[in-house]
PDB file of C-alpha atoms in Angstrom:
ATOM      1  CA  MET A1395      78.873  12.882 -14.496  1.00 65.00           C
ATOM      2  CA  LYS A1396      75.924  11.242 -16.349  1.00 71.00           C
ATOM      3  CA  LEU A1397      76.467   9.895 -19.850  1.00 66.00           C
ATOM      4  CA  HIS A1398      74.058  12.492 -21.490  1.00 64.00           C
ATOM      5  CA  GLU A1399      76.052  15.364 -19.795  1.00 66.00           C
ATOM      6  CA  ILE A1400      79.340  13.994 -21.150  1.00 62.00           C
ATOM      7  CA  GLN A1401      77.743  13.751 -24.645  1.00 63.00           C
ATOM      8  CA  ARG A1402      76.561  17.265 -24.312  1.00 67.00           C
ATOM      9  CA  LEU A1403      80.102  18.431 -23.432  1.00 66.00           C
ATOM     10  CA  PHE A1404      81.506  16.812 -26.483  1.00 64.00           C
ATOM     11  CA  MET A1405      78.700  18.225 -28.688  1.00 66.00           C
ATOM     12  CA  ASP A1406      79.498  21.712 -27.379  1.00 68.00           C
ATOM     13  CA  ALA A1407      83.242  21.314 -27.904  1.00 66.00           C
ATOM     14  CA  MET A1408      82.586  20.427 -31.689  1.00 67.00           C
ATOM     15  CA  TYR A1409      81.072  23.895 -32.215  1.00 67.00           C
ATOM     16  CA  GLU A1410      83.533  25.892 -29.942  1.00 60.00           C
ATOM     17  CA  THR A1411      86.305  27.924 -31.444  1.00 52.00           C
ATOM     18  CA  PRO A1412      89.486  25.912 -30.531  1.00 48.00           C
ATOM     19  CA  LYS A1413      90.707  27.826 -27.673  1.00 50.00           C
ATOM     20  CA  LEU A1414      91.105  27.244 -23.950  1.00 46.00           C
ATOM     21  CA  ASP A1415      87.686  27.754 -22.655  1.00 47.00           C
ATOM     22  CA  GLU A1416      85.643  25.834 -20.029  1.00 46.00           C
ATOM     23  CA  VAL A1417      83.789  23.670 -22.608  1.00 47.00           C
ATOM     24  CA  SER A1418      86.830  22.244 -24.524  1.00 45.00           C
ATOM     25  CA  VAL A1419      88.789  21.786 -21.263  1.00 44.00           C
ATOM     26  CA  SER A1420      85.990  19.813 -19.711  1.00 62.00           C
ATOM     27  CA  ALA A1421      85.600  17.549 -22.707  1.00 62.00           C
ATOM     28  CA  ASP A1422      89.323  17.009 -22.759  1.00 68.00           C
ATOM     29  CA  LYS A1423      89.081  15.257 -19.438  1.00 64.00           C
ATOM     30  CA  PHE A1424      87.332  12.374 -21.101  1.00 64.00           C
ATOM     31  CA  ILE A1425      90.011  11.753 -23.724  1.00 69.00           C
ATOM     32  CA  GLU A1426      93.012   9.601 -23.212  1.00 69.00           C
ATOM     33  CA  PRO A1427      96.205  11.245 -24.737  1.00 70.00           C
ATOM     34  CA  SER A1428      98.315   9.232 -27.042  1.00 73.00           C
ATOM     35  CA  SER A1429     102.243   9.111 -27.260  1.00 73.00           C
ATOM     36  CA  MET A1430     101.947  11.480 -30.109  1.00 77.00           C
ATOM     37  CA  LEU A1431      98.984  13.676 -29.323  1.00 65.00           C
ATOM     38  CA  SER A1432      97.525  15.422 -26.302  1.00 71.00           C
ATOM     39  CA  ALA A1433      93.924  15.086 -25.256  1.00 64.00           C
ATOM     40  CA  SER A1434      93.141  18.614 -26.590  1.00 70.00           C
ATOM     41  CA  ASN A1435      94.926  17.807 -29.967  1.00 68.00           C
ATOM     42  CA  ARG A1436      92.926  14.721 -30.414  1.00 67.00           C
ATOM     43  CA  LEU A1437      89.774  16.557 -29.593  1.00 67.00           C
ATOM     44  CA  ALA A1438      90.821  19.290 -32.178  1.00 68.00           C
ATOM     45  CA  ILE A1439      91.312  16.612 -34.822  1.00 67.00           C
ATOM     46  CA  TYR A1440      87.728  15.255 -34.269  1.00 64.00           C
ATOM     47  CA  ARG A1441      86.396  18.854 -34.203  1.00 70.00           C
ATOM     48  CA  GLY A1442      87.980  19.510 -37.578  1.00 72.00           C
ATOM     49  CA  SER A1443      86.498  16.339 -39.099  1.00 74.00           C
ATOM     50  CA  VAL A1444      83.019  17.219 -37.962  1.00 80.00           C
ATOM     51  CA  ARG A1445      83.188  20.884 -38.988  1.00 83.00           C
ATOM     52  CA  GLY A1446      84.811  19.765 -42.311  1.00 88.00           C
ATOM     53  CA  GLY A1447      81.944  17.353 -43.071  1.00 90.00           C
ATOM     54  CA  LEU A1448      79.414  20.081 -42.318  1.00 93.00           C
ATOM     55  CA  LEU A1449      81.176  22.559 -44.590  1.00 95.00           C
ATOM     56  CA  GLN A1450      81.165  20.083 -47.405  1.00 95.00           C
ATOM     57  CA  THR A1451      77.508  19.406 -46.815  1.00 96.00           C
ATOM     58  CA  LEU A1452      76.624  23.052 -47.109  1.00 97.00           C
ATOM     59  CA  ALA A1453      78.814  23.358 -50.184  1.00 97.00           C
ATOM     60  CA  ASP A1454      76.972  20.458 -51.760  1.00 97.00           C
ATOM     61  CA  ILE A1455      73.585  21.804 -51.041  1.00 98.00           C
ATOM     62  CA  TYR A1456      74.173  25.492 -51.849  1.00 98.00           C
ATOM     63  CA  PRO A1457      76.450  25.493 -54.928  1.00 97.00           C
ATOM     64  CA  VAL A1458      74.934  28.527 -56.497  1.00 97.00           C
ATOM     65  CA  LEU A1459      75.199  30.468 -53.354  1.00 97.00           C
ATOM     66  CA  LYS A1460      78.879  29.428 -53.180  1.00 97.00           C
ATOM     67  CA  LYS A1461      79.428  30.608 -56.850  1.00 96.00           C
ATOM     68  CA  LEU A1462      77.735  33.867 -56.151  1.00 96.00           C
ATOM     69  CA  LEU A1463      79.865  34.609 -52.937  1.00 96.00           C
ATOM     70  CA  GLY A1464      83.180  33.015 -54.029  1.00 96.00           C
ATOM     71  CA  ASP A1465      84.900  30.158 -52.226  1.00 96.00           C
ATOM     72  CA  LYS A1466      86.537  31.983 -49.333  1.00 96.00           C
ATOM     73  CA  PRO A1467      83.500  34.246 -48.436  1.00 97.00           C
ATOM     74  CA  PHE A1468      81.259  31.139 -48.641  1.00 97.00           C
ATOM     75  CA  GLU A1469      83.448  29.332 -46.310  1.00 96.00           C
ATOM     76  CA  GLY A1470      83.443  32.143 -43.909  1.00 95.00           C
ATOM     77  CA  LEU A1471      79.625  32.328 -43.971  1.00 97.00           C
ATOM     78  CA  CYS A1472      79.414  28.616 -43.404  1.00 96.00           C
ATOM     79  CA  ARG A1473      81.734  28.683 -40.417  1.00 92.00           C
ATOM     80  CA  ARG A1474      79.676  31.336 -38.876  1.00 93.00           C
ATOM     81  CA  TYR A1475      76.540  29.305 -39.600  1.00 95.00           C
ATOM     82  CA  ILE A1476      77.986  26.179 -38.130  1.00 92.00           C
ATOM     83  CA  ASP A1477      78.909  28.101 -34.951  1.00 88.00           C
ATOM     84  CA  LYS A1478      75.359  29.052 -34.383  1.00 89.00           C
ATOM     85  CA  ASN A1479      73.660  26.020 -35.759  1.00 90.00           C
ATOM     86  CA  PRO A1480      74.911  22.645 -34.447  1.00 86.00           C
ATOM     87  CA  SER A1481      73.684  19.597 -36.229  1.00 86.00           C
ATOM     88  CA  LYS A1482      70.639  18.108 -34.483  1.00 84.00           C
ATOM     89  CA  SER A1483      69.931  15.074 -36.808  1.00 85.00           C
ATOM     90  CA  SER A1484      71.681  11.741 -37.352  1.00 83.00           C
ATOM     91  CA  ASN A1485      70.892  12.311 -41.068  1.00 90.00           C
ATOM     92  CA  ILE A1486      73.492  14.834 -42.634  1.00 90.00           C
ATOM     93  CA  ALA A1487      71.023  15.562 -45.334  1.00 91.00           C
ATOM     94  CA  ASP A1488      68.759  17.386 -42.710  1.00 93.00           C
ATOM     95  CA  TYR A1489      71.603  19.919 -42.057  1.00 95.00           C
ATOM     96  CA  GLY A1490      71.427  23.418 -43.417  1.00 96.00           C
ATOM     97  CA  HIS A1491      67.742  24.216 -43.505  1.00 96.00           C
ATOM     98  CA  ASN A1492      68.190  27.482 -41.500  1.00 96.00           C
ATOM     99  CA  VAL A1493      70.688  28.909 -44.054  1.00 98.00           C
ATOM    100  CA  PRO A1494      68.140  31.129 -45.796  1.00 98.00           C
ATOM    101  CA  SER A1495      66.916  32.861 -42.673  1.00 97.00           C
ATOM    102  CA  PHE A1496      70.552  33.085 -41.229  1.00 97.00           C
ATOM    103  CA  ILE A1497      71.524  34.929 -44.545  1.00 97.00           C
ATOM    104  CA  ALA A1498      68.541  37.156 -44.284  1.00 96.00           C
ATOM    105  CA  SER A1499      69.765  38.432 -40.899  1.00 96.00           C
ATOM    106  CA  PHE A1500      73.433  38.382 -41.779  1.00 96.00           C
ATOM    107  CA  SER A1501      74.359  42.121 -41.911  1.00 95.00           C
ATOM    108  CA  PRO A1502      77.402  41.787 -44.192  1.00 94.00           C
ATOM    109  CA  LEU A1503      75.201  40.519 -46.963  1.00 96.00           C
ATOM    110  CA  SER A1504      72.502  43.216 -46.531  1.00 94.00           C
ATOM    111  CA  ASP A1505      73.316  44.740 -49.938  1.00 95.00           C
ATOM    112  CA  TYR A1506      72.301  41.489 -51.525  1.00 95.00           C
ATOM    113  CA  PRO A1507      68.790  40.759 -50.262  1.00 95.00           C
ATOM    114  CA  TYR A1508      68.203  38.071 -52.993  1.00 97.00           C
ATOM    115  CA  PHE A1509      70.891  35.830 -51.594  1.00 97.00           C
ATOM    116  CA  SER A1510      68.482  34.498 -48.876  1.00 98.00           C
ATOM    117  CA  ASN A1511      65.881  33.642 -51.661  1.00 98.00           C
ATOM    118  CA  VAL A1512      68.489  31.916 -53.762  1.00 98.00           C
ATOM    119  CA  ALA A1513      69.363  29.812 -50.687  1.00 98.00           C
ATOM    120  CA  SER A1514      65.594  29.038 -50.180  1.00 98.00           C
ATOM    121  CA  LEU A1515      65.368  27.739 -53.833  1.00 98.00           C
ATOM    122  CA  GLU A1516      68.514  25.565 -53.182  1.00 98.00           C
ATOM    123  CA  TRP A1517      67.145  24.146 -50.050  1.00 98.00           C
ATOM    124  CA  ALA A1518      63.923  23.329 -51.749  1.00 98.00           C
ATOM    125  CA  TRP A1519      65.875  21.588 -54.637  1.00 98.00           C
ATOM    126  CA  HIS A1520      67.832  19.562 -52.110  1.00 97.00           C
ATOM    127  CA  GLN A1521      64.595  18.448 -50.307  1.00 96.00           C
ATOM    128  CA  VAL A1522      62.836  17.485 -53.667  1.00 96.00           C
ATOM    129  CA  PHE A1523      65.902  15.600 -54.913  1.00 96.00           C
ATOM    130  CA  ASN A1524      65.963  13.482 -51.760  1.00 93.00           C
ATOM    131  CA  GLU A1525      62.251  12.897 -51.542  1.00 93.00           C
ATOM    132  CA  ALA A1526      60.499   9.497 -52.305  1.00 87.00           C
ATOM    133  CA  ASP A1527      58.921   8.855 -55.620  1.00 85.00           C
ATOM    134  CA  ASP A1528      55.243   8.997 -56.309  1.00 77.00           C
ATOM    135  CA  SER A1529      53.003   6.430 -57.916  1.00 74.00           C
ATOM    136  CA  PRO A1530      51.266   7.561 -61.193  1.00 73.00           C
ATOM    137  CA  LEU A1531      47.849   9.212 -60.898  1.00 77.00           C
ATOM    138  CA  ASN A1532      45.136   6.539 -61.183  1.00 78.00           C
ATOM    139  CA  PHE A1533      42.936   8.013 -63.886  1.00 77.00           C
ATOM    140  CA  GLU A1534      40.696   4.908 -64.100  1.00 80.00           C
ATOM    141  CA  GLN A1535      39.879   5.102 -60.388  1.00 82.00           C
ATOM    142  CA  LEU A1536      39.166   8.745 -60.708  1.00 79.00           C
ATOM    143  CA  GLY A1537      37.093   8.381 -63.855  1.00 78.00           C
ATOM    144  CA  ALA A1538      34.912   5.762 -62.228  1.00 82.00           C
ATOM    145  CA  MET A1539      33.760   8.144 -59.567  1.00 84.00           C
ATOM    146  CA  PRO A1540      30.791  10.423 -60.145  1.00 82.00           C
ATOM    147  CA  PRO A1541      31.903  14.008 -60.670  1.00 78.00           C
ATOM    148  CA  GLU A1542      30.196  15.193 -57.506  1.00 81.00           C
ATOM    149  CA  GLN A1543      32.445  12.901 -55.533  1.00 87.00           C
ATOM    150  CA  HIS A1544      35.460  14.647 -56.913  1.00 85.00           C
ATOM    151  CA  LEU A1545      34.537  17.545 -54.656  1.00 89.00           C
ATOM    152  CA  GLN A1546      34.933  15.508 -51.621  1.00 91.00           C
ATOM    153  CA  LEU A1547      38.606  14.398 -52.614  1.00 92.00           C
ATOM    154  CA  LYS A1548      41.722  15.880 -51.508  1.00 92.00           C
ATOM    155  CA  PHE A1549      44.022  16.259 -54.509  1.00 93.00           C
ATOM    156  CA  LYS A1550      47.792  16.294 -53.791  1.00 92.00           C
ATOM    157  CA  ARG A1551      50.952  17.501 -55.628  1.00 94.00           C
ATOM    158  CA  PRO A1552      53.965  15.219 -55.817  1.00 93.00           C
ATOM    159  CA  LYS A1553      55.734  14.435 -52.548  1.00 93.00           C
ATOM    160  CA  ALA A1554      58.908  15.444 -54.357  1.00 95.00           C
ATOM    161  CA  SER A1555      57.796  19.093 -54.847  1.00 96.00           C
ATOM    162  CA  HIS A1556      57.902  22.456 -53.152  1.00 97.00           C
ATOM    163  CA  LEU A1557      55.958  25.622 -53.735  1.00 98.00           C
ATOM    164  CA  LEU A1558      58.183  28.708 -53.502  1.00 98.00           C
ATOM    165  CA  GLN A1559      57.225  32.555 -53.676  1.00 97.00           C
ATOM    166  CA  SER A1560      60.106  34.960 -54.016  1.00 97.00           C
ATOM    167  CA  PRO A1561      60.362  38.753 -54.591  1.00 97.00           C
ATOM    168  CA  TRP A1562      63.395  38.074 -56.859  1.00 97.00           C
ATOM    169  CA  PRO A1563      63.639  36.061 -60.091  1.00 96.00           C
ATOM    170  CA  VAL A1564      65.794  33.356 -58.329  1.00 97.00           C
ATOM    171  CA  ASP A1565      64.907  30.736 -60.900  1.00 96.00           C
ATOM    172  CA  GLN A1566      66.713  32.895 -63.564  1.00 95.00           C
ATOM    173  CA  ILE A1567      69.598  33.449 -61.060  1.00 95.00           C
ATOM    174  CA  TRP A1568      69.813  29.689 -60.395  1.00 96.00           C
ATOM    175  CA  LYS A1569      69.659  28.733 -64.067  1.00 94.00           C
ATOM    176  CA  SER A1570      72.286  31.350 -65.146  1.00 93.00           C
ATOM    177  CA  ASN A1571      74.768  29.846 -62.679  1.00 93.00           C
ATOM    178  CA  GLN A1572      74.461  26.295 -63.840  1.00 88.00           C
ATOM    179  CA  SER A1573      76.849  26.355 -66.751  1.00 67.00           C
ATOM    180  CA  LYS A1574      80.421  25.202 -66.036  1.00 62.00           C
ATOM    181  CA  ASP A1575      81.645  27.191 -69.102  1.00 52.00           C
ATOM    182  CA  THR A1576      83.974  29.774 -67.950  1.00 45.00           C
ATOM    183  CA  ASP A1577      83.495  31.847 -71.104  1.00 48.00           C
ATOM    184  CA  ALA A1578      81.766  35.057 -69.951  1.00 45.00           C
ATOM    185  CA  SER A1579      80.351  35.598 -73.383  1.00 42.00           C
ATOM    186  CA  ASN A1580      78.149  32.460 -72.827  1.00 47.00           C
ATOM    187  CA  ASP A1581      76.700  33.778 -69.620  1.00 54.00           C
ATOM    188  CA  GLU A1582      72.895  34.474 -69.586  1.00 61.00           C
ATOM    189  CA  THR A1583      72.222  38.025 -68.672  1.00 70.00           C
ATOM    190  CA  PHE A1584      68.907  39.295 -67.411  1.00 73.00           C
ATOM    191  CA  GLU A1585      67.512  42.319 -65.480  1.00 80.00           C
ATOM    192  CA  LEU A1586      67.211  41.674 -61.692  1.00 87.00           C
ATOM    193  CA  ILE A1587      63.726  43.183 -61.106  1.00 89.00           C
ATOM    194  CA  GLN A1588      61.986  42.962 -57.779  1.00 91.00           C
ATOM    195  CA  GLY A1589      58.505  41.753 -58.048  1.00 93.00           C
ATOM    196  CA  GLU A1590      56.383  38.497 -57.321  1.00 96.00           C
ATOM    197  CA  TYR A1591      57.689  35.277 -58.679  1.00 97.00           C
ATOM    198  CA  PHE A1592      55.871  31.893 -58.102  1.00 98.00           C
ATOM    199  CA  LEU A1593      57.847  28.777 -58.506  1.00 98.00           C
ATOM    200  CA  PHE A1594      57.240  25.029 -58.343  1.00 98.00           C
ATOM    201  CA  VAL A1595      60.236  23.040 -57.628  1.00 98.00           C
ATOM    202  CA  TRP A1596      59.643  19.272 -58.395  1.00 97.00           C
ATOM    203  CA  ARG A1597      60.914  15.987 -59.704  1.00 95.00           C
ATOM    204  CA  ASN A1598      59.325  14.315 -62.569  1.00 90.00           C
ATOM    205  CA  GLY A1599      60.732  10.899 -62.531  1.00 87.00           C
ATOM    206  CA  TYR A1600      64.512  11.564 -62.669  1.00 88.00           C
ATOM    207  CA  GLU A1601      64.019  15.019 -64.088  1.00 93.00           C
ATOM    208  CA  MET A1602      64.470  17.903 -61.664  1.00 95.00           C
ATOM    209  CA  ARG A1603      62.384  20.942 -62.716  1.00 96.00           C
ATOM    210  CA  ILE A1604      61.751  24.573 -61.717  1.00 97.00           C
ATOM    211  CA  ASP A1605      58.514  25.827 -63.257  1.00 97.00           C
ATOM    212  CA  ARG A1606      57.409  29.360 -62.988  1.00 97.00           C
ATOM    213  CA  LEU A1607      53.728  29.560 -62.314  1.00 97.00           C
ATOM    214  CA  THR A1608      51.216  32.271 -62.588  1.00 96.00           C
ATOM    215  CA  ALA A1609      49.798  33.704 -59.324  1.00 95.00           C
ATOM    216  CA  ASN A1610      46.582  31.834 -59.913  1.00 95.00           C
ATOM    217  CA  GLU A1611      48.315  28.550 -60.543  1.00 97.00           C
ATOM    218  CA  TRP A1612      50.540  28.921 -57.400  1.00 97.00           C
ATOM    219  CA  GLN A1613      47.535  29.973 -55.225  1.00 96.00           C
ATOM    220  CA  PHE A1614      45.451  26.988 -56.506  1.00 96.00           C
ATOM    221  CA  LEU A1615      48.151  24.456 -55.631  1.00 97.00           C
ATOM    222  CA  ASN A1616      48.779  26.019 -52.274  1.00 96.00           C
ATOM    223  CA  LEU A1617      45.112  26.028 -51.514  1.00 96.00           C
ATOM    224  CA  LEU A1618      44.869  22.327 -52.511  1.00 95.00           C
ATOM    225  CA  ASP A1619      47.580  21.697 -49.828  1.00 93.00           C
ATOM    226  CA  GLN A1620      45.802  23.756 -47.139  1.00 93.00           C
ATOM    227  CA  SER A1621      42.182  22.546 -47.762  1.00 93.00           C
ATOM    228  CA  THR A1622      40.655  19.320 -46.538  1.00 91.00           C
ATOM    229  CA  CYS A1623      38.847  18.658 -49.840  1.00 93.00           C
ATOM    230  CA  PHE A1624      38.562  19.986 -53.357  1.00 94.00           C
ATOM    231  CA  SER A1625      35.262  21.775 -52.801  1.00 94.00           C
ATOM    232  CA  GLU A1626      36.902  23.877 -49.983  1.00 95.00           C
ATOM    233  CA  ALA A1627      39.879  24.704 -52.150  1.00 95.00           C
ATOM    234  CA  VAL A1628      37.357  25.887 -54.915  1.00 94.00           C
ATOM    235  CA  GLU A1629      35.494  28.123 -52.593  1.00 95.00           C
ATOM    236  CA  GLU A1630      38.753  29.753 -51.232  1.00 94.00           C
ATOM    237  CA  ILE A1631      40.163  30.469 -54.650  1.00 94.00           C
ATOM    238  CA  LEU A1632      36.896  31.882 -56.029  1.00 95.00           C
ATOM    239  CA  LEU A1633      36.778  34.231 -52.985  1.00 94.00           C
ATOM    240  CA  LEU A1634      40.214  35.453 -53.914  1.00 91.00           C
ATOM    241  CA  SER A1635      39.628  35.598 -57.657  1.00 92.00           C
ATOM    242  CA  PRO A1636      35.925  35.343 -58.606  1.00 93.00           C
ATOM    243  CA  ASN A1637      36.475  35.343 -62.364  1.00 92.00           C
ATOM    244  CA  ILE A1638      39.064  32.536 -62.367  1.00 94.00           C
ATOM    245  CA  ASN A1639      38.356  29.480 -64.388  1.00 95.00           C
ATOM    246  CA  VAL A1640      38.923  26.537 -61.841  1.00 94.00           C
ATOM    247  CA  SER A1641      38.266  23.818 -64.420  1.00 93.00           C
ATOM    248  CA  GLU A1642      40.986  25.046 -66.586  1.00 95.00           C
ATOM    249  CA  LEU A1643      43.475  25.360 -63.651  1.00 95.00           C
ATOM    250  CA  PHE A1644      42.636  21.880 -62.530  1.00 93.00           C
ATOM    251  CA  THR A1645      42.982  20.251 -66.058  1.00 93.00           C
ATOM    252  CA  SER A1646      46.284  22.149 -66.641  1.00 95.00           C
ATOM    253  CA  ALA A1647      47.687  21.133 -63.163  1.00 95.00           C
ATOM    254  CA  ILE A1648      46.936  17.423 -63.993  1.00 92.00           C
ATOM    255  CA  GLN A1649      48.332  17.647 -67.565  1.00 93.00           C
ATOM    256  CA  ASN A1650      51.597  19.374 -66.173  1.00 95.00           C
ATOM    257  CA  GLY A1651      52.023  16.638 -63.553  1.00 93.00           C
ATOM    258  CA  TRP A1652      51.461  19.055 -60.677  1.00 95.00           C
ATOM    259  CA  ILE A1653      48.698  16.853 -59.200  1.00 93.00           C
ATOM    260  CA  VAL A1654      49.547  13.168 -58.880  1.00 91.00           C
ATOM    261  CA  ASP A1655      47.376  11.711 -56.152  1.00 89.00           C
ATOM    262  CA  PHE A1656      44.120  11.980 -54.285  1.00 89.00           C
ATOM    263  CA  GLU A1657      42.458  10.565 -51.229  1.00 86.00           C
ATOM    264  CA  SER A1658      39.004  10.718 -49.816  1.00 81.00           C
ATOM    265  CA  SER A1659      38.437  13.627 -47.224  1.00 63.00           C
ATOM    266  CA  ASP A1660      36.830  10.979 -45.030  1.00 59.00           C
ATOM    267  CA  LEU A1661      40.175   9.365 -44.467  1.00 48.00           C
ATOM    268  CA  ILE A1662      41.876  12.584 -43.324  1.00 49.00           C
ATOM    269  CA  PRO A1663      42.136  12.940 -39.680  1.00 47.00           C
TER     270      PRO A1663
END
C-alpha cells in the first residue's frame, strides 16, 4: 500500500466513531501493539487526542455560541461537526470556518435561526484577531497627488477587518454575553428584532471592535472592495443611492479608520 493511502486510512480513522468498522480495522494494521495496549486501543488514544484538540479549538473560537447553547449541547454539536468536517489544514486556526453554515442546516437548532449568524460574527472576530497589522495611512503621499488622480486609486480597508450583514442584531447578542458576572440583574436586555444589521468587525491596533454601520456606509466599503478603482465605486454607489453624499462617506471612513491604505489601479492585475 502506498504512503498516501496509509495516511488517508489514518485520517479517516480519526473521524470515525470508535467501533469495529473497516476503516479503523485497516488503520490498526499499521500500529504495533504494546505490552499494555492493543493496536486499536493505541489508535483510540490518538483519535481522542485529535478530536479533543478540535473540540477545544471550537470552544475557543465560539465562546458566545457555547454560552448560548450550554456546555453539553455545544460539545454534542461540535462532535457532530467534527464527524462531518475533518481538519484539512496544518494550521489549527483555520479549523471551524464551516460552523455557521453547519448550524444553519442543523435541524435541532431550527428554532434559533440567529445562532448561525452569531457563529458568523465569532468566526469573523477570530479571523480579524489573527490577521496581520496594517501600516498607517500615508496622508502626505495622498495629499501630494492631484485630486483627479484619487479617482484612479483603489482604497482599502484594514487587512484585519471583516464586513458582515445579518438579519439579527448579533452584535448586541455578542456584547450581552461578554460579561463574566453571573448576577442576572447585570445582564443587558434587548429586543431580538429581525431586520437588516450592517457590521464592521475590525482591529484598531490592539483594540478589537465591532462597529454597526449604516446601510450606505456598509455598501460603500463593500463597493470599495469589489471595484478596481475609486471612480468605479463612486459610480456604483450613486446608481444605488443617487442622493448619497460620497464625499462625506469617504471622509468619515478615513476618520473612523475604516480606510487605511490605497494603491494605484494600474498596479492591480
